[in-house]
Amino acid sequence: YASSFVTSEVYAAMLDDSGHHWRWFRVVSRGGGGVGLDGATGIAVDDDLRLYVASFATDQVFRYNSVTGEYLDLFINDEHHHLDCPEGLLLLPDRLLVASFLNDRILSYDLGGRFLEILGQGWHLDGPQAMLSHPLTNSLFVSAYHRDEVVILDAKTGKKKGTLGKGHLSRPVGLAAAPDDQLLVSSHKSNEVLRFNASSGKLVDVFAAGHGLWAPTGIAMTTDLVLFVGTFMDGLRRYSYW
């Protein structure tokens, strides 16, 4: 799945019968099917095939049928104004985490959409975008856009444990787990995808750069180790991990 911020649409891709070509089709139509979706950003799909979509401009999270695109419900309405321009969504077994871009917060909601807590907040999360769970170290990785680094939080307490990527990243956005305890991070301003050791935080190498890669945003790794990279103006690109 891929969200389109400008058109407020969500698309899905599937391999054709040959197994070599991807077919894209629109799941959520412009404006979220008339329910107020404005600036589609973070997305997540649960075990019941419900698609969660963050609405950047309205501080809401909507749910749709991920197969038909049918609108299901308004999952988060933010009556208490905890959110300010939601970006990344991270669906966990017992809760949904939402990165709130303008007020530098990571918010936690139960699976019924009820607010639980502010898991993390502060200047160190300046412009939080994507989130990724790292069970090996009981950590939560958060790309901090304006700080040019990935912030590492304790997954339970939300307290800052460290950072990675400072001096290498320029406006980080997307995060993806890779084999051998590695972490891929899209560097929006430098037009790169960098690879780090997730436990040590050390830079491994530049995974992708050049060949027209421009302003990478969200990234996602498939089970067959193909990395999808969303770009600001050039759609999606695919890279073989190996």
Tab-separated table of N, CA and C in Angstrom, residues 25-176:
chain	number	residue	atom	x	y	z
A	25	PHE	N	-3.650	-0.362	-8.229
A	25	PHE	CA	-5.043	0.037	-8.300
A	25	PHE	C	-5.378	0.887	-7.079
A	26	ARG	N	-6.331	1.793	-7.260
A	26	ARG	CA	-6.712	2.723	-6.203
A	26	ARG	C	-7.655	2.045	-5.228
A	27	VAL	N	-7.299	2.086	-3.927
A	27	VAL	CA	-8.143	1.500	-2.887
A	27	VAL	C	-9.033	2.567	-2.268
A	28	VAL	N	-8.445	3.698	-1.910
A	28	VAL	CA	-9.204	4.807	-1.319
A	28	VAL	C	-9.177	5.955	-2.313
A	29	SER	N	-10.348	6.407	-2.718
A	29	SER	CA	-10.446	7.449	-3.729
A	29	SER	C	-10.116	8.817	-3.150
A	30	ARG	N	-9.992	9.776	-4.027
A	30	ARG	CA	-9.608	11.128	-3.642
A	30	ARG	C	-10.495	11.658	-2.508
A	31	GLY	N	-9.837	12.170	-1.483
A	31	GLY	CA	-10.562	12.714	-0.343
A	31	GLY	C	-11.105	11.660	0.593
A	32	GLY	N	-10.634	10.413	0.430
A	32	GLY	CA	-11.044	9.361	1.354
A	32	GLY	C	-12.475	8.916	1.184
A	33	GLY	N	-12.975	9.002	-0.048
A	33	GLY	CA	-14.344	8.562	-0.289
A	33	GLY	C	-15.385	9.497	0.293
A	34	GLY	N	-15.026	10.782	0.417
A	34	GLY	CA	-15.990	11.773	0.872
A	34	GLY	C	-16.145	11.891	2.370
A	35	VAL	N	-15.186	11.324	3.145
A	35	VAL	CA	-15.325	11.386	4.605
A	35	VAL	C	-14.367	12.381	5.252
A	36	GLY	N	-13.632	13.155	4.456
A	36	GLY	CA	-12.806	14.203	5.021
A	36	GLY	C	-11.322	13.930	5.082
A	37	LEU	N	-10.864	12.821	4.512
A	37	LEU	CA	-9.431	12.548	4.482
A	37	LEU	C	-8.727	13.648	3.704
A	38	ASP	N	-7.752	14.286	4.356
A	38	ASP	CA	-7.078	15.435	3.749
A	38	ASP	C	-5.585	15.355	4.043
A	39	GLY	N	-4.807	14.947	3.049
A	39	GLY	CA	-3.371	14.771	3.224
A	39	GLY	C	-3.067	13.406	3.799
A	40	ALA	N	-3.301	12.360	3.006
A	40	ALA	CA	-3.058	10.992	3.480
A	40	ALA	C	-1.569	10.784	3.731
A	41	THR	N	-1.235	10.328	4.932
A	41	THR	CA	0.173	10.112	5.268
A	41	THR	C	0.373	8.671	5.719
A	42	GLY	N	0.491	8.435	7.024
A	42	GLY	CA	0.786	7.104	7.528
A	42	GLY	C	-0.331	6.111	7.266
A	43	ILE	N	0.045	4.852	6.978
A	43	ILE	CA	-0.924	3.787	6.756
A	43	ILE	C	-0.492	2.537	7.506
A	44	ALA	N	-1.484	1.695	7.829
A	44	ALA	CA	-1.229	0.410	8.488
A	44	ALA	C	-2.407	-0.501	8.184
A	45	VAL	N	-2.161	-1.811	8.181
A	45	VAL	CA	-3.204	-2.801	7.932
A	45	VAL	C	-3.172	-3.823	9.056
A	46	ASP	N	-4.346	-4.118	9.642
A	46	ASP	CA	-4.382	-5.081	10.738
A	46	ASP	C	-4.720	-6.489	10.229
A	47	ASP	N	-4.806	-7.436	11.148
A	47	ASP	CA	-5.048	-8.835	10.779
A	47	ASP	C	-6.429	-9.061	10.183
A	48	ASP	N	-7.346	-8.124	10.431
A	48	ASP	CA	-8.686	-8.220	9.867
A	48	ASP	C	-8.814	-7.459	8.551
A	49	LEU	N	-7.664	-7.109	7.970
A	49	LEU	CA	-7.593	-6.413	6.678
A	49	LEU	C	-8.262	-5.048	6.703
A	50	ARG	N	-8.183	-4.404	7.858
A	50	ARG	CA	-8.652	-3.027	7.951
A	50	ARG	C	-7.467	-2.092	7.738
A	51	LEU	N	-7.681	-1.115	6.877
A	51	LEU	CA	-6.645	-0.160	6.496
A	51	LEU	C	-6.799	1.123	7.308
A	52	TYR	N	-5.761	1.486	8.053
A	52	TYR	CA	-5.736	2.710	8.843
A	52	TYR	C	-4.992	3.780	8.037
A	53	VAL	N	-5.569	4.980	7.945
A	53	VAL	CA	-4.948	6.060	7.177
A	53	VAL	C	-4.964	7.338	8.001
A	54	ALA	N	-3.784	7.933	8.196
A	54	ALA	CA	-3.682	9.199	8.922
A	54	ALA	C	-4.026	10.358	7.994
A	55	SER	N	-4.787	11.301	8.519
A	55	SER	CA	-5.200	12.494	7.780
A	55	SER	C	-4.447	13.696	8.353
A	56	PHE	N	-3.427	14.145	7.639
A	56	PHE	CA	-2.489	15.152	8.124
A	56	PHE	C	-3.185	16.476	8.475
A	57	ALA	N	-4.068	16.924	7.608
A	57	ALA	CA	-4.659	18.258	7.767
A	57	ALA	C	-5.815	18.302	8.750
A	58	THR	N	-6.407	17.145	9.078
A	58	THR	CA	-7.580	17.156	9.968
A	58	THR	C	-7.319	16.511	11.323
A	59	ASP	N	-6.096	16.018	11.557
A	59	ASP	CA	-5.739	15.384	12.838
A	59	ASP	C	-6.661	14.220	13.169
A	60	GLN	N	-6.843	13.347	12.196
A	60	GLN	CA	-7.720	12.187	12.366
A	60	GLN	C	-7.060	10.935	11.767
A	61	VAL	N	-7.593	9.778	12.143
A	61	VAL	CA	-7.208	8.514	11.525
A	61	VAL	C	-8.490	7.798	11.114
A	62	PHE	N	-8.587	7.474	9.823
A	62	PHE	CA	-9.753	6.794	9.277
A	62	PHE	C	-9.434	5.320	9.035
A	63	ARG	N	-10.488	4.503	8.995
A	63	ARG	CA	-10.319	3.086	8.661
A	63	ARG	C	-11.177	2.712	7.456
A	64	TYR	N	-10.588	1.856	6.617
A	64	TYR	CA	-11.246	1.395	5.399
A	64	TYR	C	-11.064	-0.115	5.272
A	65	ASN	N	-11.905	-0.733	4.478
A	65	ASN	CA	-11.675	-2.105	4.065
A	65	ASN	C	-10.502	-2.080	3.090
A	66	SER	N	-9.439	-2.807	3.414
A	66	SER	CA	-8.216	-2.707	2.611
A	66	SER	C	-8.346	-3.368	1.242
A	67	VAL	N	-9.395	-4.171	1.048
A	67	VAL	CA	-9.602	-4.848	-0.240
A	67	VAL	C	-10.541	-4.039	-1.131
A	68	THR	N	-11.671	-3.617	-0.572
A	68	THR	CA	-12.681	-2.915	-1.371
A	68	THR	C	-12.562	-1.398	-1.308
A	69	GLY	N	-11.885	-0.884	-0.291
A	69	GLY	CA	-11.801	0.552	-0.100
A	69	GLY	C	-13.002	1.151	0.591
A	70	GLU	N	-13.942	0.323	1.008
A	70	GLU	CA	-15.140	0.818	1.689
A	70	GLU	C	-14.762	1.499	3.005
A	71	TYR	N	-15.347	2.670	3.242
A	71	TYR	CA	-15.121	3.385	4.500
A	71	TYR	C	-15.745	2.617	5.653
A	72	LEU	N	-14.983	2.434	6.737
A	72	LEU	CA	-15.474	1.710	7.899
A	72	LEU	C	-15.838	2.642	9.039
A	73	ASP	N	-14.872	3.428	9.501
A	73	ASP	CA	-15.165	4.314	10.622
A	73	ASP	C	-14.057	5.344	10.815
A	74	LEU	N	-14.364	6.305	11.658
A	74	LEU	CA	-13.391	7.304	12.097
A	74	LEU	C	-12.742	6.751	13.359
A	75	PHE	N	-11.528	6.258	13.233
A	75	PHE	CA	-10.887	5.557	14.338
A	75	PHE	C	-10.387	6.526	15.409
A	76	ILE	N	-9.765	7.600	15.010
A	76	ILE	CA	-9.302	8.630	15.956
A	76	ILE	C	-9.825	9.979	15.480
A	77	ASN	N	-10.507	10.673	16.363
A	77	ASN	CA	-11.060	11.989	16.028
A	77	ASN	C	-10.350	13.119	16.759
A	78	ASP	N	-9.555	12.789	17.765
A	78	ASP	CA	-8.722	13.749	18.494
A	78	ASP	C	-9.520	14.911	19.101
A	79	GLU	N	-10.565	14.573	19.833
A	79	GLU	CA	-11.361	15.622	20.482
A	79	GLU	C	-10.569	16.426	21.502
A	80	HIS	N	-9.510	15.820	22.068
A	80	HIS	CA	-8.744	16.505	23.118
A	80	HIS	C	-7.482	17.173	22.579
A	81	HIS	N	-7.346	17.205	21.278
A	81	HIS	CA	-6.266	17.956	20.620
A	81	HIS	C	-4.874	17.486	21.031
A	82	HIS	N	-4.701	16.176	21.080
A	82	HIS	CA	-3.368	15.632	21.317
A	82	HIS	C	-2.529	15.636	20.033
A	83	LEU	N	-3.188	15.483	18.893
A	83	LEU	CA	-2.493	15.385	17.613
A	83	LEU	C	-2.330	16.745	16.949
A	84	ASP	N	-1.246	16.887	16.206
A	84	ASP	CA	-1.055	18.067	15.371
A	84	ASP	C	-0.308	17.622	14.111
A	85	CYS	N	-1.083	17.287	13.099
A	85	CYS	CA	-0.572	16.796	11.817
A	85	CYS	C	0.077	15.411	11.960
A	86	PRO	N	-0.760	14.367	12.052
A	86	PRO	CA	-0.233	13.013	12.204
A	86	PRO	C	0.492	12.537	10.951
A	87	GLU	N	1.579	11.823	11.181
A	87	GLU	CA	2.379	11.272	10.075
A	87	GLU	C	2.357	9.740	10.152
A	88	GLY	N	3.416	9.151	10.701
A	88	GLY	CA	3.544	7.701	10.699
A	88	GLY	C	2.592	7.008	11.659
A	89	LEU	N	2.167	5.805	11.273
A	89	LEU	CA	1.377	4.922	12.123
A	89	LEU	C	2.162	3.634	12.337
A	90	LEU	N	2.125	3.115	13.561
A	90	LEU	CA	2.747	1.834	13.862
A	90	LEU	C	1.745	0.999	14.637
A	91	LEU	N	1.273	-0.062	14.010
A	91	LEU	CA	0.281	-0.930	14.623
A	91	LEU	C	0.986	-2.048	15.379
A	92	LEU	N	0.752	-2.116	16.692
A	92	LEU	CA	1.331	-3.128	17.567
A	92	LEU	C	0.215	-4.081	18.012
A	93	PRO	N	0.545	-5.212	18.611
A	93	PRO	CA	-0.494	-6.170	19.001
A	93	PRO	C	-1.562	-5.608	19.928
A	94	ASP	N	-1.199	-4.613	20.750
A	94	ASP	CA	-2.154	-4.104	21.733
A	94	ASP	C	-2.457	-2.619	21.610
A	95	ARG	N	-1.910	-1.947	20.596
A	95	ARG	CA	-2.123	-0.506	20.508
A	95	ARG	C	-1.681	0.021	19.148
A	96	LEU	N	-2.054	1.262	18.869
A	96	LEU	CA	-1.616	1.971	17.676
A	96	LEU	C	-0.823	3.188	18.102
A	97	LEU	N	0.393	3.325	17.565
A	97	LEU	CA	1.205	4.509	17.816
A	97	LEU	C	1.070	5.469	16.638
A	98	VAL	N	0.979	6.760	16.966
A	98	VAL	CA	0.840	7.798	15.943
A	98	VAL	C	1.918	8.849	16.172
A	99	ALA	N	2.680	9.156	15.120
A	99	ALA	CA	3.677	10.224	15.191
A	99	ALA	C	3.001	11.545	14.849
A	100	SER	N	3.061	12.496	15.773
A	100	SER	CA	2.426	13.799	15.599
A	100	SER	C	3.506	14.814	15.227
A	101	PHE	N	3.504	15.234	13.974
A	101	PHE	CA	4.637	15.936	13.383
A	101	PHE	C	4.902	17.317	13.977
A	102	LEU	N	3.875	18.127	14.148
A	102	LEU	CA	4.107	19.525	14.521
A	102	LEU	C	4.288	19.756	16.014
A	103	ASN	N	3.794	18.856	16.865
A	103	ASN	CA	4.023	19.056	18.298
A	103	ASN	C	4.989	18.036	18.888
A	104	ASP	N	5.698	17.312	18.024
A	104	ASP	CA	6.814	16.448	18.434
A	104	ASP	C	6.409	15.419	19.489
A	105	ARG	N	5.381	14.635	19.140
A	105	ARG	CA	4.874	13.629	20.077
A	105	ARG	C	4.718	12.266	19.407
A	106	ILE	N	4.840	11.230	20.224
A	106	ILE	CA	4.423	9.889	19.849
A	106	ILE	C	3.254	9.539	20.762
A	107	LEU	N	2.085	9.325	20.169
A	107	LEU	CA	0.873	9.094	20.933
A	107	LEU	C	0.441	7.642	20.828
A	108	SER	N	-0.133	7.146	21.912
A	108	SER	CA	-0.545	5.751	21.987
A	108	SER	C	-2.061	5.662	22.150
A	109	TYR	N	-2.692	4.797	21.327
A	109	TYR	CA	-4.138	4.575	21.381
A	109	TYR	C	-4.402	3.080	21.495
A	110	ASP	N	-5.472	2.700	22.202
A	110	ASP	CA	-5.808	1.282	22.251
A	110	ASP	C	-6.475	0.892	20.927
A	111	LEU	N	-6.778	-0.392	20.772
A	111	LEU	CA	-7.289	-0.876	19.497
A	111	LEU	C	-8.766	-0.556	19.285
A	112	GLY	N	-9.329	0.193	20.235
A	112	GLY	CA	-10.667	0.738	20.050
A	112	GLY	C	-10.637	2.206	19.681
A	113	GLY	N	-9.424	2.768	19.548
A	113	GLY	CA	-9.265	4.166	19.181
A	113	GLY	C	-9.238	5.127	20.349
A	114	ARG	N	-9.205	4.617	21.576
A	114	ARG	CA	-9.180	5.482	22.762
A	114	ARG	C	-7.751	5.887	23.099
A	115	PHE	N	-7.595	7.153	23.441
A	115	PHE	CA	-6.271	7.674	23.790
A	115	PHE	C	-5.766	7.027	25.070
A	116	LEU	N	-4.507	6.577	25.046
A	116	LEU	CA	-3.888	5.977	26.222
A	116	LEU	C	-2.881	6.910	26.881
A	117	GLU	N	-1.904	7.363	26.105
A	117	GLU	CA	-0.845	8.170	26.708
A	117	GLU	C	-0.013	8.850	25.637
A	118	ILE	N	0.741	9.856	26.067
A	118	ILE	CA	1.810	10.419	25.245
A	118	ILE	C	3.059	9.611	25.572
A	119	LEU	N	3.432	8.714	24.658
A	119	LEU	CA	4.561	7.827	24.922
A	119	LEU	C	5.875	8.588	24.936
A	120	GLY	N	6.010	9.540	24.042
A	120	GLY	CA	7.234	10.338	23.996
A	120	GLY	C	6.938	11.711	23.440
A	121	GLN	N	7.688	12.707	23.901
A	121	GLN	CA	7.523	14.060	23.376
A	121	GLN	C	8.754	14.883	23.712
A	122	GLY	N	8.964	15.951	22.958
A	122	GLY	CA	10.057	16.856	23.264
A	122	GLY	C	10.861	17.249	22.040
A	123	TRP	N	11.801	18.138	22.274
A	123	TRP	CA	12.605	18.701	21.192
A	123	TRP	C	13.426	17.643	20.470
A	124	HIS	N	13.767	16.550	21.167
A	124	HIS	CA	14.582	15.517	20.538
A	124	HIS	C	13.827	14.763	19.449
A	125	LEU	N	12.488	14.929	19.397
A	125	LEU	CA	11.670	14.283	18.372
A	125	LEU	C	11.243	15.279	17.290
A	126	ASP	N	12.004	16.302	17.084
A	126	ASP	CA	11.616	17.417	16.229
A	126	ASP	C	11.188	16.943	14.833
A	127	GLY	N	9.875	16.929	14.601
A	127	GLY	CA	9.346	16.472	13.324
A	127	GLY	C	9.323	14.961	13.172
A	128	PRO	N	8.699	14.225	14.113
A	128	PRO	CA	8.682	12.765	13.998
A	128	PRO	C	7.884	12.308	12.777
A	129	GLN	N	8.426	11.332	12.070
A	129	GLN	CA	7.775	10.848	10.855
A	129	GLN	C	7.435	9.363	10.971
A	130	ALA	N	8.356	8.502	10.597
A	130	ALA	CA	8.093	7.063	10.636
A	130	ALA	C	8.547	6.474	11.969
A	131	MET	N	7.993	5.292	12.306
A	131	MET	CA	8.368	4.566	13.518
A	131	MET	C	8.596	3.105	13.162
A	132	LEU	N	9.484	2.473	13.913
A	132	LEU	CA	9.772	1.059	13.692
A	132	LEU	C	10.121	0.410	15.024
A	133	SER	N	9.491	-0.719	15.306
A	133	SER	CA	9.779	-1.453	16.542
A	133	SER	C	11.034	-2.299	16.363
A	134	HIS	N	11.885	-2.343	17.405
A	134	HIS	CA	13.101	-3.163	17.389
A	134	HIS	C	13.094	-4.039	18.640
A	135	PRO	N	12.434	-5.194	18.554
A	135	PRO	CA	12.268	-6.053	19.740
A	135	PRO	C	13.583	-6.517	20.357
A	136	LEU	N	14.624	-6.667	19.550
A	136	LEU	CA	15.904	-7.160	20.065
A	136	LEU	C	16.442	-6.290	21.190
A	137	THR	N	16.223	-4.988	21.105
A	137	THR	CA	16.705	-4.066	22.138
A	137	THR	C	15.553	-3.391	22.884
A	138	ASN	N	14.311	-3.890	22.662
A	138	ASN	CA	13.134	-3.293	23.290
A	138	ASN	C	13.083	-1.792	23.021
A	139	SER	N	13.285	-1.455	21.742
A	139	SER	CA	13.373	-0.046	21.369
A	139	SER	C	12.345	0.318	20.313
A	140	LEU	N	12.106	1.598	20.224
A	140	LEU	CA	11.278	2.172	19.171
A	140	LEU	C	12.125	3.187	18.419
A	141	PHE	N	12.311	2.975	17.121
A	141	PHE	CA	13.040	3.918	16.283
A	141	PHE	C	12.059	4.938	15.717
A	142	VAL	N	12.446	6.217	15.761
A	142	VAL	CA	11.615	7.300	15.241
A	142	VAL	C	12.486	8.206	14.375
A	143	SER	N	12.089	8.409	13.123
A	143	SER	CA	12.838	9.349	12.288
A	143	SER	C	12.445	10.773	12.669
A	144	ALA	N	13.442	11.539	13.104
A	144	ALA	CA	13.227	12.932	13.525
A	144	ALA	C	13.677	13.833	12.374
A	145	TYR	N	12.719	14.279	11.589
A	145	TYR	CA	12.992	14.958	10.323
A	145	TYR	C	13.887	16.189	10.490
A	146	HIS	N	13.549	17.045	11.427
A	146	HIS	CA	14.278	18.310	11.559
A	146	HIS	C	15.594	18.173	12.330
A	147	ARG	N	15.836	17.021	12.936
A	147	ARG	CA	17.083	16.824	13.669
A	147	ARG	C	18.090	15.992	12.880
A	148	ASP	N	17.706	15.553	11.697
A	148	ASP	CA	18.615	14.793	10.826
A	148	ASP	C	19.174	13.560	11.516
A	149	GLU	N	18.309	12.846	12.233
A	149	GLU	CA	18.742	11.630	12.909
A	149	GLU	C	17.541	10.753	13.234
A	150	VAL	N	17.824	9.529	13.605
A	150	VAL	CA	16.799	8.614	14.088
A	150	VAL	C	16.933	8.543	15.602
A	151	VAL	N	15.850	8.804	16.304
A	151	VAL	CA	15.856	8.786	17.761
A	151	VAL	C	15.433	7.392	18.235
A	152	ILE	N	16.127	6.886	19.228
A	152	ILE	CA	15.843	5.559	19.776
A	152	ILE	C	15.189	5.743	21.140
A	153	LEU	N	13.946	5.278	21.253
A	153	LEU	CA	13.196	5.383	22.500
A	153	LEU	C	13.036	4.016	23.135
A	154	ASP	N	12.921	3.998	24.466
A	154	ASP	CA	12.522	2.768	25.145
A	154	ASP	C	11.075	2.472	24.753
A	155	ALA	N	10.827	1.267	24.257
A	155	ALA	CA	9.508	0.941	23.720
A	155	ALA	C	8.407	0.980	24.771
A	156	LYS	N	8.743	0.805	26.041
A	156	LYS	CA	7.737	0.798	27.100
A	156	LYS	C	7.566	2.158	27.754
A	157	THR	N	8.675	2.827	28.042
A	157	THR	CA	8.596	4.085	28.782
A	157	THR	C	8.598	5.314	27.882
A	158	GLY	N	9.088	5.168	26.648
A	158	GLY	CA	9.203	6.308	25.756
A	158	GLY	C	10.397	7.190	26.014
A	159	LYS	N	11.224	6.829	26.987
A	159	LYS	CA	12.401	7.649	27.292
A	159	LYS	C	13.468	7.477	26.211
A	160	LYS	N	14.189	8.549	25.951
A	160	LYS	CA	15.226	8.530	24.935
A	160	LYS	C	16.404	7.665	25.379
A	161	LYS	N	16.816	6.745	24.489
A	161	LYS	CA	17.948	5.868	24.770
A	161	LYS	C	19.180	6.255	23.964
A	162	GLY	N	18.989	6.926	22.852
A	162	GLY	CA	20.116	7.298	22.008
A	162	GLY	C	19.630	7.757	20.646
A	163	THR	N	20.568	7.901	19.728
A	163	THR	CA	20.256	8.307	18.362
A	163	THR	C	21.187	7.570	17.410
A	164	LEU	N	20.858	7.633	16.139
A	164	LEU	CA	21.768	7.146	15.106
A	164	LEU	C	21.588	8.003	13.860
A	165	GLY	N	22.636	8.050	13.060
A	165	GLY	CA	22.576	8.720	11.766
A	165	GLY	C	22.995	10.165	11.736
A	166	LYS	N	23.302	10.779	12.888
A	166	LYS	CA	23.697	12.185	12.892
A	166	LYS	C	24.972	12.358	12.073
A	167	GLY	N	24.968	13.333	11.180
A	167	GLY	CA	26.120	13.558	10.315
A	167	GLY	C	26.055	12.787	9.010
A	168	HIS	N	25.114	11.845	8.923
A	168	HIS	CA	24.948	11.063	7.711
A	168	HIS	C	23.585	11.319	7.054
A	169	LEU	N	22.555	11.510	7.867
A	169	LEU	CA	21.212	11.698	7.361
A	169	LEU	C	20.890	13.174	7.147
A	170	SER	N	20.077	13.432	6.132
A	170	SER	CA	19.597	14.782	5.890
A	170	SER	C	18.098	14.717	5.639
A	171	ARG	N	17.333	15.078	6.652
A	171	ARG	CA	15.870	15.009	6.650
A	171	ARG	C	15.387	13.561	6.460
A	172	PRO	N	15.614	12.710	7.462
A	172	PRO	CA	15.180	11.316	7.369
A	172	PRO	C	13.662	11.192	7.422
A	173	VAL	N	13.149	10.205	6.687
A	173	VAL	CA	11.711	9.978	6.667
A	173	VAL	C	11.407	8.503	6.927
A	174	GLY	N	11.610	7.643	5.935
A	174	GLY	CA	11.178	6.253	6.031
A	174	GLY	C	12.153	5.358	6.764
A	175	LEU	N	11.597	4.314	7.407
A	175	LEU	CA	12.388	3.310	8.124
A	175	LEU	C	11.931	1.924	7.689
A	176	ALA	N	12.897	1.005	7.554
A	176	ALA	CA	12.545	-0.379	7.226
A	176	ALA	C	13.569	-1.317	7.841
